[in-house]
Coordinates of C-alpha atoms in Angstrom, one line a residue:
M189 CA 0.0 0.0 0.0
Y190 CA 2.8 2.5 0.9
N191 CA 5.5 1.2 -1.5
L192 CA 6.7 4.6 -2.8
I193 CA 10.5 4.3 -3.0
N194 CA 13.1 1.8 -4.0
N195 CA 15.6 0.3 -1.5
K196 CA 18.5 2.7 -2.4
N197 CA 16.4 5.8 -1.9
R198 CA 15.0 4.4 1.4
M199 CA 18.5 3.9 2.8
E200 CA 19.4 7.6 1.9
H201 CA 16.2 9.2 3.1
T202 CA 16.0 10.9 6.5
P203 CA 12.5 12.3 7.4
V204 CA 12.1 15.4 9.6
R205 CA 10.6 14.7 13.0
V206 CA 8.0 17.2 14.2
S207 CA 5.6 17.4 17.1
V208 CA 2.7 19.8 17.9
C209 CA 2.9 19.3 21.7
S210 CA 1.7 20.9 24.9
Q211 CA 1.4 19.9 28.5
K212 CA -1.8 22.0 28.7
G213 CA -5.1 20.4 27.7
G214 CA -7.7 22.1 25.6
V215 CA -5.4 23.8 23.1
G216 CA -6.1 21.3 20.3
K217 CA -2.7 19.7 19.8
S218 CA -4.2 16.4 18.4
S219 CA -6.7 18.3 16.2
L220 CA -4.0 20.5 14.9
T221 CA -1.8 17.5 14.2
V222 CA -4.6 15.9 12.1
L223 CA -5.5 19.2 10.2
V224 CA -1.8 20.0 9.4
A225 CA -1.0 16.4 8.4
S226 CA -4.0 16.2 6.1
W227 CA -3.2 19.5 4.5
L228 CA 0.5 18.7 4.0
H229 CA -0.2 15.3 2.6
Y230 CA -3.4 15.6 0.5
V231 CA -3.0 19.2 -0.7
M232 CA 0.7 20.1 -0.5
K233 CA 1.6 16.5 -1.6
R234 CA 4.2 15.9 1.1
N235 CA 4.6 12.3 2.4
V236 CA 3.4 12.4 6.0
L237 CA 3.5 9.7 8.7
V238 CA 1.6 10.3 11.9
V239 CA 2.8 8.5 15.0
D240 CA 0.1 8.5 17.6
C241 CA 1.9 7.9 21.0
D242 CA -0.8 9.8 23.0
F243 CA -1.1 6.9 25.4
P244 CA -3.5 5.7 26.5
Q245 CA -6.3 7.4 24.5
W246 CA -4.6 7.3 21.0
S247 CA -7.2 9.8 19.8
I248 CA -5.8 10.1 16.2
H249 CA -5.7 6.4 15.7
T250 CA -9.2 6.1 17.2
Q251 CA -10.5 8.8 14.9
R252 CA -9.0 7.1 11.8
E253 CA -10.9 3.9 12.8
R254 CA -14.2 5.8 13.3
E255 CA -13.8 7.5 9.9
L256 CA -13.1 4.3 8.1
H257 CA -16.3 2.9 9.7
V258 CA -18.2 5.9 8.4
L259 CA -16.7 5.5 5.0
E260 CA -17.9 1.9 4.7
H261 CA -21.5 3.1 5.0
S262 CA -21.4 6.3 3.1
D263 CA -21.4 6.6 -0.7
Y264 CA -21.1 10.4 -0.3
F265 CA -17.7 10.2 1.4
K266 CA -16.5 7.4 -0.8
L267 CA -17.1 9.7 -3.7
M268 CA -15.3 12.6 -2.0
L269 CA -12.3 10.3 -1.3
L270 CA -12.3 9.2 -4.9
R271 CA -12.3 12.8 -6.1
Q272 CA -9.5 13.7 -3.8
F273 CA -7.4 10.8 -5.0
R274 CA -8.0 11.6 -8.6
S275 CA -6.9 15.2 -8.2
S276 CA -4.0 14.6 -5.8
Q277 CA -3.0 11.0 -6.5
R278 CA -2.4 10.7 -2.7
K279 CA -3.3 7.6 -0.7
L280 CA -4.2 8.0 3.0
W281 CA -1.4 9.1 5.3
P282 CA -0.5 6.2 7.6
V283 CA -0.9 6.4 11.3
V284 CA 1.2 4.2 13.7
K285 CA -0.3 3.5 17.2
T286 CA 2.4 3.2 19.8
T287 CA 3.8 4.6 23.1
P288 CA 6.3 7.3 23.7
A289 CA 9.0 4.8 24.7
E290 CA 8.5 2.7 21.6
A291 CA 7.6 5.5 19.1
L292 CA 10.9 5.9 17.3
D293 CA 11.5 2.2 16.8
D294 CA 7.9 1.6 15.7
A295 CA 8.1 4.5 13.2
E296 CA 11.3 3.3 11.7
R297 CA 10.0 -0.3 11.6
F298 CA 6.9 0.8 9.8
M299 CA 8.8 2.9 7.2
A300 CA 11.2 0.0 6.5
Q301 CA 8.5 -2.7 6.3
E302 CA 6.2 -0.6 4.1
R303 CA 9.0 1.1 2.2
Y304 CA 7.3 4.4 2.9
A305 CA 9.4 7.5 2.3
A306 CA 8.0 9.9 4.9
E307 CA 9.3 13.5 4.5
L308 CA 7.7 14.5 7.8
V309 CA 6.9 12.3 10.8
L310 CA 4.4 14.0 13.1
F311 CA 4.4 12.7 16.6
D312 CA 1.3 13.2 18.8
L313 CA 2.8 13.2 22.3
P314 CA 0.8 12.8 25.5
G315 CA -0.2 15.9 27.3
T316 CA 1.4 14.7 30.6
V317 CA 5.1 15.2 30.5
G318 CA 5.6 12.7 33.3
T319 CA 4.5 9.8 31.0
E320 CA 7.4 7.4 30.5
G321 CA 9.5 8.2 27.4
V322 CA 8.1 11.7 26.7
F323 CA 11.2 13.7 27.4
S324 CA 13.4 11.2 25.7
L325 CA 11.2 11.3 22.6
A326 CA 11.2 15.1 22.7
C327 CA 15.0 15.0 22.6
N328 CA 14.8 13.1 19.3
M329 CA 12.5 15.7 17.5
D330 CA 13.8 18.1 15.0
Y331 CA 11.1 20.7 15.7
L332 CA 8.6 21.3 18.5
F333 CA 5.6 23.5 17.9
I334 CA 3.6 24.5 21.0
P335 CA 0.1 25.9 20.6
L336 CA -0.6 28.8 22.9
K337 CA -4.0 30.2 24.0
A338 CA -4.3 33.9 25.1
D339 CA -5.1 32.9 28.6
K340 CA -2.9 33.9 31.5
M341 CA -2.8 30.4 33.0
V342 CA -2.1 28.8 29.6
V343 CA 0.7 31.2 28.8
E344 CA 2.4 30.8 32.2
S345 CA 2.0 27.0 32.0
S346 CA 3.5 27.0 28.5
L347 CA 6.4 29.1 29.4
G348 CA 7.1 26.8 32.3
F349 CA 7.0 23.9 29.9
I350 CA 9.5 25.6 27.6
H351 CA 11.7 26.3 30.6
N352 CA 11.7 22.6 31.4
L353 CA 12.5 21.8 27.8
R354 CA 15.5 24.2 28.0
Q355 CA 16.7 22.6 31.2
V356 CA 16.3 19.0 30.2
V357 CA 15.8 18.5 26.5
F358 CA 18.2 21.0 25.0
K359 CA 21.0 19.9 27.3
R360 CA 20.5 16.2 26.3
S361 CA 19.6 16.6 22.6
D362 CA 22.0 17.2 19.7
R363 CA 19.1 16.9 17.2
L364 CA 16.4 19.4 18.3
R365 CA 16.8 22.4 16.1
E366 CA 14.0 24.7 17.3
V367 CA 11.0 25.2 19.5
R368 CA 8.3 27.7 18.4
L369 CA 5.1 28.8 19.9
F370 CA 2.0 29.8 17.9
W371 CA -1.3 31.3 18.8
T372 CA -4.4 29.1 18.6
M373 CA -8.1 29.4 19.3
V374 CA -7.9 33.1 18.5
D375 CA -11.3 34.7 18.9
R376 CA -12.1 37.6 16.5
R377 CA -13.7 39.5 19.3
E378 CA -10.5 39.6 21.3
R379 CA -8.4 42.7 20.8
T380 CA -5.3 42.3 18.6
P381 CA -3.1 44.4 21.1
L382 CA -3.6 41.6 23.7
Y383 CA -1.8 39.2 21.4
D384 CA 0.8 41.8 20.5
R385 CA 1.6 42.4 24.2
Y386 CA 1.9 38.7 25.0
T387 CA 4.1 38.2 21.9
E388 CA 6.4 41.0 22.8
A389 CA 6.8 39.7 26.3
I390 CA 7.5 36.1 25.1
E391 CA 10.0 37.3 22.5
R392 CA 11.9 39.3 25.2
L393 CA 12.5 35.8 26.8
G394 CA 14.2 34.7 23.6
I395 CA 11.3 32.5 22.5
H396 CA 10.2 32.7 18.9
L397 CA 6.6 32.5 17.6
L398 CA 5.3 31.5 14.2
T399 CA 3.5 34.3 12.4
T400 CA 0.4 32.2 11.8
R401 CA -2.5 32.5 14.3
I402 CA -5.1 29.8 14.3
A403 CA -8.6 31.2 14.6
Y404 CA -11.3 29.3 16.4
R405 CA -14.0 28.0 14.1
S406 CA -16.8 25.5 14.8
K407 CA -15.4 23.1 12.2
F408 CA -12.1 22.9 14.1
N409 CA -13.4 19.8 16.0
K410 CA -15.9 18.6 13.3
E411 CA -15.0 15.1 12.2
L412 CA -16.0 13.4 9.0
L413 CA -19.7 12.8 9.9
A414 CA -22.2 10.4 8.4
D415 CA -24.7 13.3 7.8
G416 CA -22.3 15.0 5.4
A417 CA -22.3 18.2 7.4
G418 CA -18.9 19.2 6.0
I419 CA -15.2 18.5 6.3
G420 CA -13.2 20.0 9.2
R421 CA -10.8 17.8 11.0
S422 CA -10.4 14.6 9.1
T423 CA -7.6 11.9 8.7
L424 CA -9.1 10.9 5.4
L425 CA -9.8 14.2 3.7
A426 CA -8.2 17.6 3.6
A427 CA -10.2 20.3 5.3
E428 CA -12.5 22.4 3.1
R429 CA -10.4 25.2 1.5
S430 CA -12.6 28.0 2.8
F431 CA -12.3 26.7 6.4
A432 CA -8.6 25.9 6.1
R433 CA -7.9 29.5 4.8
D434 CA -10.2 31.2 7.3
A435 CA -9.0 29.3 10.3
G436 CA -5.3 29.6 9.3
I437 CA -4.7 25.9 8.8
E438 CA -3.4 26.4 5.2
A439 CA -1.0 29.2 6.4
L440 CA 0.2 27.1 9.4
A441 CA 0.9 24.1 7.1
Q442 CA 2.8 26.3 4.7
E443 CA 4.8 28.0 7.4
I444 CA 5.8 24.7 9.0
R445 CA 6.7 23.2 5.6
T446 CA 8.9 26.2 4.7
L447 CA 10.7 26.0 8.1
V448 CA 11.3 22.3 8.2
I449 CA 11.7 21.4 4.5
P450 CA 13.3 24.5 2.9
E451 CA 13.4 24.2 -0.9

């Protein structure tokens, strides 16, 4: 199914490891991982592998199973999937269900067995940093992207998380290239200066932010549903273009790709 490269190219290929991670619940790290993975893979045509090590709920793997079940009973979504394949020639991005301690080995084993040339491997880490293997896995990432909500408790918690990363991960890792924050769940009713003040304070600490801000939209958590209500977050289909553009998913995927896979 994923036989995309020959043996010689597989031996020479080194994918970029990326994680949208947070120790703070409710900021949408798993939803963002799915949305970005689908846009990068189905629209931007980059080979993506998602490693779901968000033990024990494995929300991305579970969503994929739910969506495949919906697909079995929906001619509407079968047609949409067929249209997507005809226009993009992209099969489904694969998802590996594992634990933080086994994530790297399981990802490498999958790519070797399936001969799948992933350009980006997106790791969905648990929200609890105390979970076995999380810090070790973070040390083996190339890039960490941390979603940030304009809430005092979330900001302080996230800055504390980055402090721990600096104290533990950066001292132990010779691979991690960069950690960047980005604003998510932005409400249009909130004043822009609020984000500007937070951004200025964060950057004074020597922490960089992505320029993209993710706006909150109702489709952000809308899965592929049997009633055909529209495509938001899906592992099978890219988000609708109007939603992806309006919410900032398209811009986020483009900014991440430009940063991690420069042409």
